[in-house]
Short mmCIF file of C-alpha atoms in Angstrom, two decimals:
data_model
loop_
_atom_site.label_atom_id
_atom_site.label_comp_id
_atom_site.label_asym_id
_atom_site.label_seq_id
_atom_site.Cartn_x
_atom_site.Cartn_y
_atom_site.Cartn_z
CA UNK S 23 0.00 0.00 0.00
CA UNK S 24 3.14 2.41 0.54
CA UNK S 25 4.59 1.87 -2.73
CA UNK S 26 7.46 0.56 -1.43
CA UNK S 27 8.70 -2.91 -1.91
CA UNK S 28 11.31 -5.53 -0.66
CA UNK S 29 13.22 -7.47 -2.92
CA UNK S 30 16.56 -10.31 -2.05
CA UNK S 31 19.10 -9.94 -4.91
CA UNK S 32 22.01 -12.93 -5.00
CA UNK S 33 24.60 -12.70 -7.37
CA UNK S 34 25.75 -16.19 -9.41
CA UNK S 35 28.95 -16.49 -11.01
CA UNK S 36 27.99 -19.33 -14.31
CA UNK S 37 30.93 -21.10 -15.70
CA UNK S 38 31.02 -23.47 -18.83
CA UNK S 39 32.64 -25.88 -16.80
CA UNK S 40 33.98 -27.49 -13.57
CA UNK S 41 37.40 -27.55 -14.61
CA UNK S 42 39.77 -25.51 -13.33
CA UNK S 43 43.17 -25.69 -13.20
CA UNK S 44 45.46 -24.72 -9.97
CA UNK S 45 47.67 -21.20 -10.57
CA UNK S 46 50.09 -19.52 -8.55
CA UNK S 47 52.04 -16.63 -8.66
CA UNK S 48 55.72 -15.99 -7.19
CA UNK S 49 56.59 -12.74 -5.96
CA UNK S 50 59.50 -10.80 -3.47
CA UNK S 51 57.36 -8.76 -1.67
CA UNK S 52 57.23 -5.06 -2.31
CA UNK S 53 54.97 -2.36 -1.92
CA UNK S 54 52.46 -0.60 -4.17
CA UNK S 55 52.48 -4.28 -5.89
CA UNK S 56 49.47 -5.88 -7.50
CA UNK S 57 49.08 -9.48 -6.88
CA UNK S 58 46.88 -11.73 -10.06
CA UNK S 59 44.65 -13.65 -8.28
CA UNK S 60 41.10 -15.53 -8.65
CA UNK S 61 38.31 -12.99 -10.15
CA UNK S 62 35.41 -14.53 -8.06
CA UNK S 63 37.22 -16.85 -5.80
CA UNK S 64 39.21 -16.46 -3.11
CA UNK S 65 43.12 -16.69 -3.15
CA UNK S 66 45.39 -17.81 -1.36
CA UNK S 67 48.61 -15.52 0.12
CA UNK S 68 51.62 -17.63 1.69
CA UNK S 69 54.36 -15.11 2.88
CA UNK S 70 58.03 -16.72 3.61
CA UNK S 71 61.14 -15.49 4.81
CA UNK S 72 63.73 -15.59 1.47
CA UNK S 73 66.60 -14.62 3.18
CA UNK S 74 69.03 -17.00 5.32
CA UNK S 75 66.38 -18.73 7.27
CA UNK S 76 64.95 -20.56 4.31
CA UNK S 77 67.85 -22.31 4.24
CA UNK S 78 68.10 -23.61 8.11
CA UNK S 79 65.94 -26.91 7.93
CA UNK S 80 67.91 -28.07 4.90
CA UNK S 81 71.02 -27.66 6.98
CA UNK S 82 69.15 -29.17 9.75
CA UNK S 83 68.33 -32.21 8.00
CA UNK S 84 71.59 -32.74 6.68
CA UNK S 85 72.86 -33.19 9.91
CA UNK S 86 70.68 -35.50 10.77
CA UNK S 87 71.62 -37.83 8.09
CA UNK S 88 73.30 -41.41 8.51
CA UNK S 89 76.15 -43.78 7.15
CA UNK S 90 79.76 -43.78 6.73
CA UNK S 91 79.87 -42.62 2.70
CA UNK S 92 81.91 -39.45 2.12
CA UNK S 93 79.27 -36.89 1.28
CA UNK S 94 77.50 -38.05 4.28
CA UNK S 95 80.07 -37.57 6.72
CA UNK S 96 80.85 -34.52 5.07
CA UNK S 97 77.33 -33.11 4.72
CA UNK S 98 76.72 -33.86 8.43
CA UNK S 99 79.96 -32.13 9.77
CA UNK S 100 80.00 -28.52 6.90
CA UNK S 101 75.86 -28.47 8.35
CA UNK S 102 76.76 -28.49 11.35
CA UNK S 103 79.46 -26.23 11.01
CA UNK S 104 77.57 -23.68 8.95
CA UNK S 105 74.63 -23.61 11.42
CA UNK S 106 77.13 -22.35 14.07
CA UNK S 107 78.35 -19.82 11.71
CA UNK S 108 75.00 -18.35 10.26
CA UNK S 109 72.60 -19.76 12.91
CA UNK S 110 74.14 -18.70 16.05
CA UNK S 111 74.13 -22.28 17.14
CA UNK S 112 77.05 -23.68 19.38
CA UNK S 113 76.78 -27.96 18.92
CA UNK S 114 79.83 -29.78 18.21
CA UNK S 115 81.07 -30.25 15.00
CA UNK S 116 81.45 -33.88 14.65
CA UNK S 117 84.81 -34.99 14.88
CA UNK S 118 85.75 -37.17 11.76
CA UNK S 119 89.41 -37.53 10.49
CA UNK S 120 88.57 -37.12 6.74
CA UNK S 121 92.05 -38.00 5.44
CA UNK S 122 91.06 -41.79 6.32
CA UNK S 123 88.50 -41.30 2.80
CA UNK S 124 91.65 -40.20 1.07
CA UNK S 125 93.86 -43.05 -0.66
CA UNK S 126 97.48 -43.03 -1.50
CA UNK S 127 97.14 -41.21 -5.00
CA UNK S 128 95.66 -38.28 -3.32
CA UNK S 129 91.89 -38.77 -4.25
CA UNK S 130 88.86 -39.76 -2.34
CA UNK S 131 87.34 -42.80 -1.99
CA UNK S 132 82.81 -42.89 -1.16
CA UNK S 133 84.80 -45.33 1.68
CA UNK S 134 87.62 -45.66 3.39
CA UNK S 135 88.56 -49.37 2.07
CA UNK S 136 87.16 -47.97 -1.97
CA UNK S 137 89.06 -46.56 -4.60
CA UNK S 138 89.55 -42.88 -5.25
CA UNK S 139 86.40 -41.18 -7.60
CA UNK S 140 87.90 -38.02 -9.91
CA UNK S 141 84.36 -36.45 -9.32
CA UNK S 142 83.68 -37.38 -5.83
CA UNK S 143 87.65 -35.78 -5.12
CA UNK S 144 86.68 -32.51 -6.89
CA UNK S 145 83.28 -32.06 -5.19
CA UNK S 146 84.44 -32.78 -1.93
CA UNK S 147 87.41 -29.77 -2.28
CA UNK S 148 84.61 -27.69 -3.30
CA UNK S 149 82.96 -27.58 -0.18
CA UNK S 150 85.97 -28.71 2.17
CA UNK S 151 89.42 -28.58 1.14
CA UNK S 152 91.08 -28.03 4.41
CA UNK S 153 89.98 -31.13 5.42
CA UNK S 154 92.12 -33.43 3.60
CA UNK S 155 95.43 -33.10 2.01
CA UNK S 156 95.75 -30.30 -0.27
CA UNK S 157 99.24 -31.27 -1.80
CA UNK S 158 98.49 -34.76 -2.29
CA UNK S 159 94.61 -33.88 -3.99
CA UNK S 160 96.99 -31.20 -6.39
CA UNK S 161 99.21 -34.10 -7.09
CA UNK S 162 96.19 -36.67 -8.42
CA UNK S 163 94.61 -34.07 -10.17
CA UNK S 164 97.86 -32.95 -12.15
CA UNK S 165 98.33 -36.81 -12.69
CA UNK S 166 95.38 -36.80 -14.69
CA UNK S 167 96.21 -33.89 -16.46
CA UNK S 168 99.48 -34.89 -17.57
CA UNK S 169 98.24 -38.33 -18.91
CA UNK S 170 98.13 -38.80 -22.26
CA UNK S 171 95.59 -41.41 -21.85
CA UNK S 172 93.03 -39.59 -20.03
CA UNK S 173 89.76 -39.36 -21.79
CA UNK S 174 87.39 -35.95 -22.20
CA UNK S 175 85.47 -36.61 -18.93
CA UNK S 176 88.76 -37.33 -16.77
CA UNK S 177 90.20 -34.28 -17.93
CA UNK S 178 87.27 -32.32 -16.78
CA UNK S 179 86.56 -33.56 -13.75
CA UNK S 180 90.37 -32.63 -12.85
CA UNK S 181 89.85 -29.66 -13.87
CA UNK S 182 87.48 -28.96 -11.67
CA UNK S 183 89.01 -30.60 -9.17
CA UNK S 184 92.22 -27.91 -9.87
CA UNK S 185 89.76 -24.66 -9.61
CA UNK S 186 88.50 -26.61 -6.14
CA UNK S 187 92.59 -25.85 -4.82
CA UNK S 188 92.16 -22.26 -6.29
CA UNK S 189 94.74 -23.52 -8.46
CA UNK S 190 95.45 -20.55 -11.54
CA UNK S 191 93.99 -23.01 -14.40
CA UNK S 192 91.28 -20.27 -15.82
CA UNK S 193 93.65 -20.32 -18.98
CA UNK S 194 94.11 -23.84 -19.43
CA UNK S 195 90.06 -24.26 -18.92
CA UNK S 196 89.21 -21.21 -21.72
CA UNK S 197 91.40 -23.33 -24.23
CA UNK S 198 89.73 -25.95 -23.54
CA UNK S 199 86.69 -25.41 -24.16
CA UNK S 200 87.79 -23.55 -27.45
CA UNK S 201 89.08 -26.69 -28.36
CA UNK S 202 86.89 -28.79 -27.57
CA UNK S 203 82.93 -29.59 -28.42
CA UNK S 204 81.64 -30.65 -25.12
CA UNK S 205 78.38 -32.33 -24.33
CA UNK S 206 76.41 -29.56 -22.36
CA UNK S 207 76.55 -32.03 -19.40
CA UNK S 208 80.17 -32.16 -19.15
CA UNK S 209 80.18 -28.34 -20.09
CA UNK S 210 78.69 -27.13 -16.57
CA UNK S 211 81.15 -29.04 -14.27
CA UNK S 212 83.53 -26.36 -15.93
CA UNK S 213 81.38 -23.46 -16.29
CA UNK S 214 81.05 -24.36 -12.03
CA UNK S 215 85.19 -24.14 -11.96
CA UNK S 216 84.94 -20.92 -13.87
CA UNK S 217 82.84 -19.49 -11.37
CA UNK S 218 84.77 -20.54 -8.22
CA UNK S 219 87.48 -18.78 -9.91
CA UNK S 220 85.91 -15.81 -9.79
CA UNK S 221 84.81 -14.75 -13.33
CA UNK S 222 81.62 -14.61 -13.04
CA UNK S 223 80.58 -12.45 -15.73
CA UNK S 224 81.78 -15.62 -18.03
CA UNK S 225 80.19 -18.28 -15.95
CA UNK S 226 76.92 -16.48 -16.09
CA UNK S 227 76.94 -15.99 -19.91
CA UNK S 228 77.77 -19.72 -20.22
CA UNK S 229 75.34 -20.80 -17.76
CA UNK S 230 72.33 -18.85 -19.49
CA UNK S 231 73.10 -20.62 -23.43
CA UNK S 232 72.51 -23.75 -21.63
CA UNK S 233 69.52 -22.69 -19.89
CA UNK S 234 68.19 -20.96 -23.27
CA UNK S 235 68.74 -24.70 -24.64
CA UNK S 236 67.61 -27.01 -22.15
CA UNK S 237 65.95 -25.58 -19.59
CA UNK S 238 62.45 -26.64 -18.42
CA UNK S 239 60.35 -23.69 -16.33
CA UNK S 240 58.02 -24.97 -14.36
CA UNK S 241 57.42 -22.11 -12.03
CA UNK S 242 58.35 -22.23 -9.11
CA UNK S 243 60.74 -24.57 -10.48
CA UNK S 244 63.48 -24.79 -13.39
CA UNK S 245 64.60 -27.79 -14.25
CA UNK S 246 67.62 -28.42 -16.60
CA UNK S 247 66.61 -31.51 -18.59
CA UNK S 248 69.93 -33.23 -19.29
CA UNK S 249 71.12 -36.92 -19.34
CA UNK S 250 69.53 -40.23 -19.74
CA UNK S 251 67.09 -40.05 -16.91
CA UNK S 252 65.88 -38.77 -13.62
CA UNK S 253 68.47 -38.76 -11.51
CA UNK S 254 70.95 -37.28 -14.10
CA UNK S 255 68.26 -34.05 -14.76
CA UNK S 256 68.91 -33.95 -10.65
CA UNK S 257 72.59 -33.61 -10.96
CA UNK S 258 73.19 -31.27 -13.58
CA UNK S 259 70.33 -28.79 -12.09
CA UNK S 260 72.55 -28.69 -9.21
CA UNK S 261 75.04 -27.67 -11.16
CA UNK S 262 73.45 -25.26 -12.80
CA UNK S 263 72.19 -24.23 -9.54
CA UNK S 264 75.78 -23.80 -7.65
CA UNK S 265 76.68 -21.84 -10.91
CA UNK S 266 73.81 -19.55 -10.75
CA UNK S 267 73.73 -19.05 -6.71
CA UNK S 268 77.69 -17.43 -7.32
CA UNK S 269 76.79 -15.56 -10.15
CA UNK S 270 73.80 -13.96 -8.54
CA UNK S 271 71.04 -15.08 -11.02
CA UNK S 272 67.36 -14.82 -10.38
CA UNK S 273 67.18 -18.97 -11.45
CA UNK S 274 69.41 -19.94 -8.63
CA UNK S 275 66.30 -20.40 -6.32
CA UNK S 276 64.31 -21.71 -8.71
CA UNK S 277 66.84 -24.43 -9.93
CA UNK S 278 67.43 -25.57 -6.28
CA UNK S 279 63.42 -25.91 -5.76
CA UNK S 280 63.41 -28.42 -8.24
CA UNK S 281 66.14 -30.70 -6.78
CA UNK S 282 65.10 -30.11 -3.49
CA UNK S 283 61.28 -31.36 -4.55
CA UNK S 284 62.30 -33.62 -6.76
CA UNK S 285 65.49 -35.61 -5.44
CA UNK S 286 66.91 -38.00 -7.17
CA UNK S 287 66.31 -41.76 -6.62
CA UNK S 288 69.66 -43.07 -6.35
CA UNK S 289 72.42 -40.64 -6.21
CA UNK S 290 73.24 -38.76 -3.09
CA UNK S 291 73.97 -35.16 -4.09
CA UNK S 292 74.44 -34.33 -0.58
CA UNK S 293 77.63 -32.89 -1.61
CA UNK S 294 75.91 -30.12 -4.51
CA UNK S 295 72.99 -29.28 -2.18
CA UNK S 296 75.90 -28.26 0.50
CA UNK S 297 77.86 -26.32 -2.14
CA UNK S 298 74.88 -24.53 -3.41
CA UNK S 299 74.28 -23.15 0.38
CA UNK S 300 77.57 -22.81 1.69
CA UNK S 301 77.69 -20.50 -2.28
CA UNK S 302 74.03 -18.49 -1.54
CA UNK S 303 74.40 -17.97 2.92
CA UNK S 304 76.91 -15.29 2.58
CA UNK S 305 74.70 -13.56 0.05
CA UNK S 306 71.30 -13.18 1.90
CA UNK S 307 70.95 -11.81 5.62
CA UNK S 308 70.81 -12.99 8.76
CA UNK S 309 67.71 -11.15 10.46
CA UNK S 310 64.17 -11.69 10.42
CA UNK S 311 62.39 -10.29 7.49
CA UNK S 312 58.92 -8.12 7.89
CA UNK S 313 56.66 -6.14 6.52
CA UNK S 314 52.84 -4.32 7.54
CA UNK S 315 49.71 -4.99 5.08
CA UNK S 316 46.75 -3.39 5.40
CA UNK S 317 43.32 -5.53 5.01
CA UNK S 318 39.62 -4.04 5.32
CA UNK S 319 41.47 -0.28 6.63
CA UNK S 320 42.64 -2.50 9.14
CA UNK S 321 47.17 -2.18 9.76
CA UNK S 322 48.73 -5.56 10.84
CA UNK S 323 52.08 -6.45 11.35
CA UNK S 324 53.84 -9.38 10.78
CA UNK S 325 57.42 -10.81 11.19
CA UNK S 326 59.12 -14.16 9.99
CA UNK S 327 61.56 -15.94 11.40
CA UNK S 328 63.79 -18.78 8.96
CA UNK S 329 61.13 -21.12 7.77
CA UNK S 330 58.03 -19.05 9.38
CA UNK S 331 55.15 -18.79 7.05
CA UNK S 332 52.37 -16.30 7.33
CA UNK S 333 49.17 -17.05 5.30
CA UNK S 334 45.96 -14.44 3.82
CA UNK S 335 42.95 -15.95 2.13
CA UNK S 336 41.28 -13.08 0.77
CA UNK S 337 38.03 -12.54 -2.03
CA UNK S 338 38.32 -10.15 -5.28
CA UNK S 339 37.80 -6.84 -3.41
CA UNK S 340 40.16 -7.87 -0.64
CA UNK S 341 42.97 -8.32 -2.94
CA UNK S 342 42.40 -5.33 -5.14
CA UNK S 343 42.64 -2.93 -1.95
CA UNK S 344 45.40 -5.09 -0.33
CA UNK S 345 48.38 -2.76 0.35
CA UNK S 346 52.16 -3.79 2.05
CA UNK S 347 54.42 -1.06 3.29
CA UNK S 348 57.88 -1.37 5.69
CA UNK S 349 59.08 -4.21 4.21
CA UNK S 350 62.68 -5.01 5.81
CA UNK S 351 64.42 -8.49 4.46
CA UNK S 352 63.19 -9.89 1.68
CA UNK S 353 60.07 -11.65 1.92
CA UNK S 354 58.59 -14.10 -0.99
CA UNK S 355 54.73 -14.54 -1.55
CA UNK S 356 52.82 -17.32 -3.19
CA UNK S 357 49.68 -16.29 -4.61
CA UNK S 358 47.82 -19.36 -5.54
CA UNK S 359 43.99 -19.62 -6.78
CA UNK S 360 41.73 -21.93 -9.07
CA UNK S 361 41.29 -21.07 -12.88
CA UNK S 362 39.03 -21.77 -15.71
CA UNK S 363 40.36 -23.97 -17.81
CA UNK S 364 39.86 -24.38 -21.80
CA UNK S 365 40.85 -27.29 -22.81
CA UNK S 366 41.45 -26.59 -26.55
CA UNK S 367 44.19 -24.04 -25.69
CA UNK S 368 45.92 -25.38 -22.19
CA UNK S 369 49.56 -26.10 -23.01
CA UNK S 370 50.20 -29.75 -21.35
CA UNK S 371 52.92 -31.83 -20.17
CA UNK S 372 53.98 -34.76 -22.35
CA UNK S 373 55.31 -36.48 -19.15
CA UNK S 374 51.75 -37.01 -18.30
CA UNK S 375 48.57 -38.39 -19.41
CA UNK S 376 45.34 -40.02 -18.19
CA UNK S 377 42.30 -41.28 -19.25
CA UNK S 378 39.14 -42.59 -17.52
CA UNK S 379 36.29 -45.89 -18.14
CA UNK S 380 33.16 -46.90 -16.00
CA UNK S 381 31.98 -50.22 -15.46
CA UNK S 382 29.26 -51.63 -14.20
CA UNK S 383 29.26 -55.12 -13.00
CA UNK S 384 32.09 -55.69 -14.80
CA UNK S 385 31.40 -54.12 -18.25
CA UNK S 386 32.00 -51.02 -19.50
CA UNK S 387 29.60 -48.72 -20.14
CA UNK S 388 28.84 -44.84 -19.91
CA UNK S 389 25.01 -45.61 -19.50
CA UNK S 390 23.38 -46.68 -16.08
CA UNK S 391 20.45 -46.93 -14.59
CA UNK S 392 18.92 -46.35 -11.05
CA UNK S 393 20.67 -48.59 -8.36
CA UNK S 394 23.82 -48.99 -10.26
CA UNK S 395 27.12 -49.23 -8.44
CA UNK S 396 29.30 -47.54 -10.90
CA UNK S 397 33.13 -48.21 -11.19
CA UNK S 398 35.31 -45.17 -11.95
CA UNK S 399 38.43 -46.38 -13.26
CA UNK S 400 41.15 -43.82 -13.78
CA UNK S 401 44.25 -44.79 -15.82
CA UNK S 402 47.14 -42.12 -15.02
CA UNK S 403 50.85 -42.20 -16.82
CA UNK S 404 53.12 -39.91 -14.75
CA UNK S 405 56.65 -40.47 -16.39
CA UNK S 406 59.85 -40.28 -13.89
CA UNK S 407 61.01 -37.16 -16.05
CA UNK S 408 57.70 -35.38 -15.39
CA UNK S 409 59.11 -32.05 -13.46
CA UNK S 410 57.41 -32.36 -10.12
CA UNK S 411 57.73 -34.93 -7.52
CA UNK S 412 54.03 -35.26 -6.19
CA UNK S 413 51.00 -34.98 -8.41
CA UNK S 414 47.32 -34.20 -7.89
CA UNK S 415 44.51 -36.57 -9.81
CA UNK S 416 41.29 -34.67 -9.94
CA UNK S 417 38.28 -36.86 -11.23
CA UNK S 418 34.67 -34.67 -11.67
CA UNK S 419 31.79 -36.93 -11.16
CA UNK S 420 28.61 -36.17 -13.74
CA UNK S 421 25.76 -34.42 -11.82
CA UNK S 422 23.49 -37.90 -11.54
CA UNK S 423 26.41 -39.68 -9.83
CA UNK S 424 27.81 -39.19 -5.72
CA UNK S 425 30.73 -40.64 -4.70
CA UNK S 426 30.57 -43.62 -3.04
CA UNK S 427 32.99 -44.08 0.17
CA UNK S 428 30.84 -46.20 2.74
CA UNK S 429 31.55 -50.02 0.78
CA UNK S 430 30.02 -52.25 3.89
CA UNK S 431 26.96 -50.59 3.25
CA UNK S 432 26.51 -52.02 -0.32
CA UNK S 433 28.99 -55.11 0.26
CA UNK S 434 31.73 -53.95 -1.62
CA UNK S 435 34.90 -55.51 -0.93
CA UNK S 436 38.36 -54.59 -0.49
CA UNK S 437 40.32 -54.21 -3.45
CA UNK S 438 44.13 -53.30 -3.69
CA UNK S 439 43.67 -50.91 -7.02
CA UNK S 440 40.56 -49.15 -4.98
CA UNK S 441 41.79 -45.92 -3.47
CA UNK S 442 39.95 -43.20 -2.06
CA UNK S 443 40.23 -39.41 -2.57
CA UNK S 444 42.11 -37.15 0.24
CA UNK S 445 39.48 -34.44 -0.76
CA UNK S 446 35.91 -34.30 -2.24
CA UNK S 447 34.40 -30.78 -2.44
CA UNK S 448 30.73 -31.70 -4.63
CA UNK S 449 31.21 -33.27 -7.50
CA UNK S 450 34.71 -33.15 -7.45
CA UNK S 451 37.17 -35.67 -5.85
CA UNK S 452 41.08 -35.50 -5.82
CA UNK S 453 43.92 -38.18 -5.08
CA UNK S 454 47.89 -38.05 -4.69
CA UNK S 455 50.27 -39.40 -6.38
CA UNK S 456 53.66 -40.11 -6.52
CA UNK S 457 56.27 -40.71 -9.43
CA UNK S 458 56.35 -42.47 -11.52
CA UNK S 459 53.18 -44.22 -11.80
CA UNK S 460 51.79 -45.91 -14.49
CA UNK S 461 49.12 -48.46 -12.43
CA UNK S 462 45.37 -47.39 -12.57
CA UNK S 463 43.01 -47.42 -9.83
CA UNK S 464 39.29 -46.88 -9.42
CA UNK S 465 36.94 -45.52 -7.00
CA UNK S 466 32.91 -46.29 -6.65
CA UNK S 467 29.85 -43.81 -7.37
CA UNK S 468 26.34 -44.61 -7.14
CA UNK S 469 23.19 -43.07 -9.13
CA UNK S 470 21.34 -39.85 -7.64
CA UNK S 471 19.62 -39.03 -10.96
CA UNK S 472 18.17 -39.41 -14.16
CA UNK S 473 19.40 -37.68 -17.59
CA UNK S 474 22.50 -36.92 -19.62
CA UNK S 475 25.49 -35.90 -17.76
CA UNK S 476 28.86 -34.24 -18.86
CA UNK S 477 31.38 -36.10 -17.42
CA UNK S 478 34.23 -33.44 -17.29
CA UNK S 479 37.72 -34.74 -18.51
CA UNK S 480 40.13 -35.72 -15.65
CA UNK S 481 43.05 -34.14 -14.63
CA UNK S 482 46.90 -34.93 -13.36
CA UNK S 483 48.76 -31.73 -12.29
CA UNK S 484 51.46 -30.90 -10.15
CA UNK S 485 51.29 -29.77 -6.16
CA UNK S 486 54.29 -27.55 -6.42
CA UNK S 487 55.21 -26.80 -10.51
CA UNK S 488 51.31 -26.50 -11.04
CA UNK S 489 52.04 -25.74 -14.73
CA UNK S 490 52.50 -29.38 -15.36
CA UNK S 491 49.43 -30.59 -16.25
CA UNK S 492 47.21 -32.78 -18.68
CA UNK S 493 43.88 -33.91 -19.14
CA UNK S 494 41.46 -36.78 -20.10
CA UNK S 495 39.01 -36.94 -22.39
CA UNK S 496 35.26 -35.29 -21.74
CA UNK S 497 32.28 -36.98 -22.71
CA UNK S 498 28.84 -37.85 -21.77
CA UNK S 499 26.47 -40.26 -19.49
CA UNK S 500 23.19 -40.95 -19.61
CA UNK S 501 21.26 -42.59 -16.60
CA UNK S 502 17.85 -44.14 -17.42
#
């Protein structure tokens, strides 16, 4: 009768499709910075301490290691010794008497009753070479040198091994490399002497060719994709990662995220991960890092400590008016949201593929009727060069299907390929996996409605490089 009247207005956001595809963003912190994040979801904000302190638990852990090999020993004792230094701790260093690991020749043995390893010798100087005998080491590496009979990969490897002494041999490695055409692999053990020697300008141009060439990005991860396999991609990253940590480049973190995610299966590069920190510590600070954001005209201040982690979820409108300001350190942030995906354009992973059946009672089928106890059978291939060391399998159930997860209740039994998801959010469910996989496994659903369903392609994509990824097929049920 007033005129006036009441209304309730709710605002939907329709997409084509469930699929979305995990994003994040990698930023050092700094103010009057905008941040890409989800346009009608919320995002995620993970703020870490990029200065010394990301660094500690690695040390930590290294010291915590067992067994009597070389790198071991000598990871556990340079930890230690380094987390006195740049940690302000005060434990014992443990007291080993390396020169038992050294034979007559001069080089190192992985044992104390095992030959001497050229490699092992010059890796072990790197990091160390007060602890053994510096005369004798010079002596087996000029022993190489001087043989006629040494082959490409000796001669480099002594090389190295020379630059590890601080011996003058920047000449003799320039000529030859002019005179030589070396496999990219063998290429970085002596673009790592070059740096050690200090010309750094040189090791950095070298470095980036082979990155232009044979790099894989990945963010937050770069991985240098040389060798016959896994393990090999693991050891020359590290090198490439020692090279770029003393030359200052912006891939040095990114380089060691990848061998530190993805470590190799049977090589111990304890000896590269504790050149690569002993190369980036001096670099970075000490303190704390921290910074003030302000949130919904609200000020807060925050403050992390080596591995501390501060985390924001915010919607759309909280991120646009997000602001930071006295930032001291430097502080990275992870900005990480779900996408809309379209298929026909996504750039995907070779390393990885999947593909998806249903059966019912034993045959396959993609039409069912009321009562039906479906099968979902997912078939993942997750190669053992794929760049990340943990992948997510996302499966989205058709609208007329619900996961099934309570078997008693319909008799089901126990089956060694059945697996069940670590998250269901509606219609979609997601499992882990490791690497490399190749087995499929299934899950159950059961019938909630009639009609014809789209039943969305599945996915396999990285937890940490999120930018590997690939996808099933999509296609269509119908329930009668």
């Amino acid at each position: 009768q007033s005129g006036n009247e009441d209304a309730v207005i709710h605002s939907f956001t329709f997409h084509d499709s469930n699929i979305t595809q995990g994003t994040a963003g990698y930023y050092r912190l700094e103010e009057d910075m905008a941040v890409a994040g989800s346009p009608d979801g919320r995002t995620s904000l993970a703020f870490t301490n990029l200065e010394r302190g990301q660094y500690y638990y690695d040390l930590r852990g290294m010291t915590w290691a067992y067994g009597d090999r070389l790198e071991q020993q000598l990871g556990r004792r340079q930890a230690q010794s380094l987390l006195n230094e740049y940690f302000g701790e005060s434990a014992n260093v443990p007291n080993i008497t390396f020169t038992d690991y050294q034979v007559p020749e001069g080089g190192l043995a992985i044992l104390p009753y095992s030959s001497a390893e050229l490699l092992l010798t010059a890796k072990a100087f790197l990091v160390a070479p007060d602890l053994f005998d510096r005369i004798a080491a010079r002596q087996y590496f000029e022993s190489v040198l001087n043989n006629t009979g040494s082959n490409t990969e000796e001669v480099v490897y002594a090389l190295l091994g020379m630059a590890a002494l601080d011996e003058p041999v920047l000449t003799e490695i320039n000529i030859f490399l002019e005179s030589h055409e070396l496999e990219p692999e063998l290429k970085l053990y002596l673009i790592r002497a070059v740096a050690h020697l200090g010309a750094t300008e040189y090791a950095a141009s070298m470095l980036q060719d082979i990155l232009d060439e044979h790099a894989n990005v990945s963010d937050p991860v770069t991985e240098v994709a040389l060798g016959e396999d896994h393990d090999d991609y693991v050891e020359y990253t590290y090198q490439a990662a020692i090279v770029a940590a003393a030359v200052s480049s912006d891939q040095a973190p990114l380089l060691y995220r990848y061998v530190t995610t993805t470590p190799a299966t049977f090589h111990l590069n304890a000896l590269d991960q504790l050149a690569y920190i002993q190369t980036a510590l001096p670099l970075l600070s000490g303190d704390p890092v921290s910074f003030s954001y302000t949130l919904d005209g609200e000020s807060h201040d925050v403050t992390l400590a080596r591995e501390d982690t501060f985390r924001l979820s915010v919607v759309p409108e909280q991120l646009e008016n997000l602001t930071f300001s006295d930032i001291s350190g430097t502080v990275g942030l992870v900005a990480s949201y779900e996408e809309p995906v379209d298929l026909a354009t996504v750039e995907t992973d070779p390393n990885l593929r999947i593909s998806r059946r249903y059966e019912v009672n034993s045959r396959g089928t993609t039409t069912f009727h009321a009562n039906d106890i479906v099968k979902v059978i997912l078939s993942p291939s997750i190669n053992i060069k794929a760049i990340d060391s943990e992948y997510q399998i996302t499966d989205y159930l058709p609208a007329g299907l619900k996961l099934l997860t309570n078997l008693s209740s319909r008799d089901l039994s126990y089956d060694r390929l059945l697996e069940f998801p670590y998250e269901i959010n509606g219609q979609v469910v997601k499992f882990w996996s490791g690497k490399p996989r190749s087995a499929e496994f299934f899950y159950y659903a059961i019938v909630t409605g009639k009609g014809e369903f789209v039943a969305e392609a599945p996915k396999v994509q990285g937890f940490v490089a999120t930018g590997s990824v690939n996808y099933g097929t999509t296609e269509r049920v119908i329930i009668e």
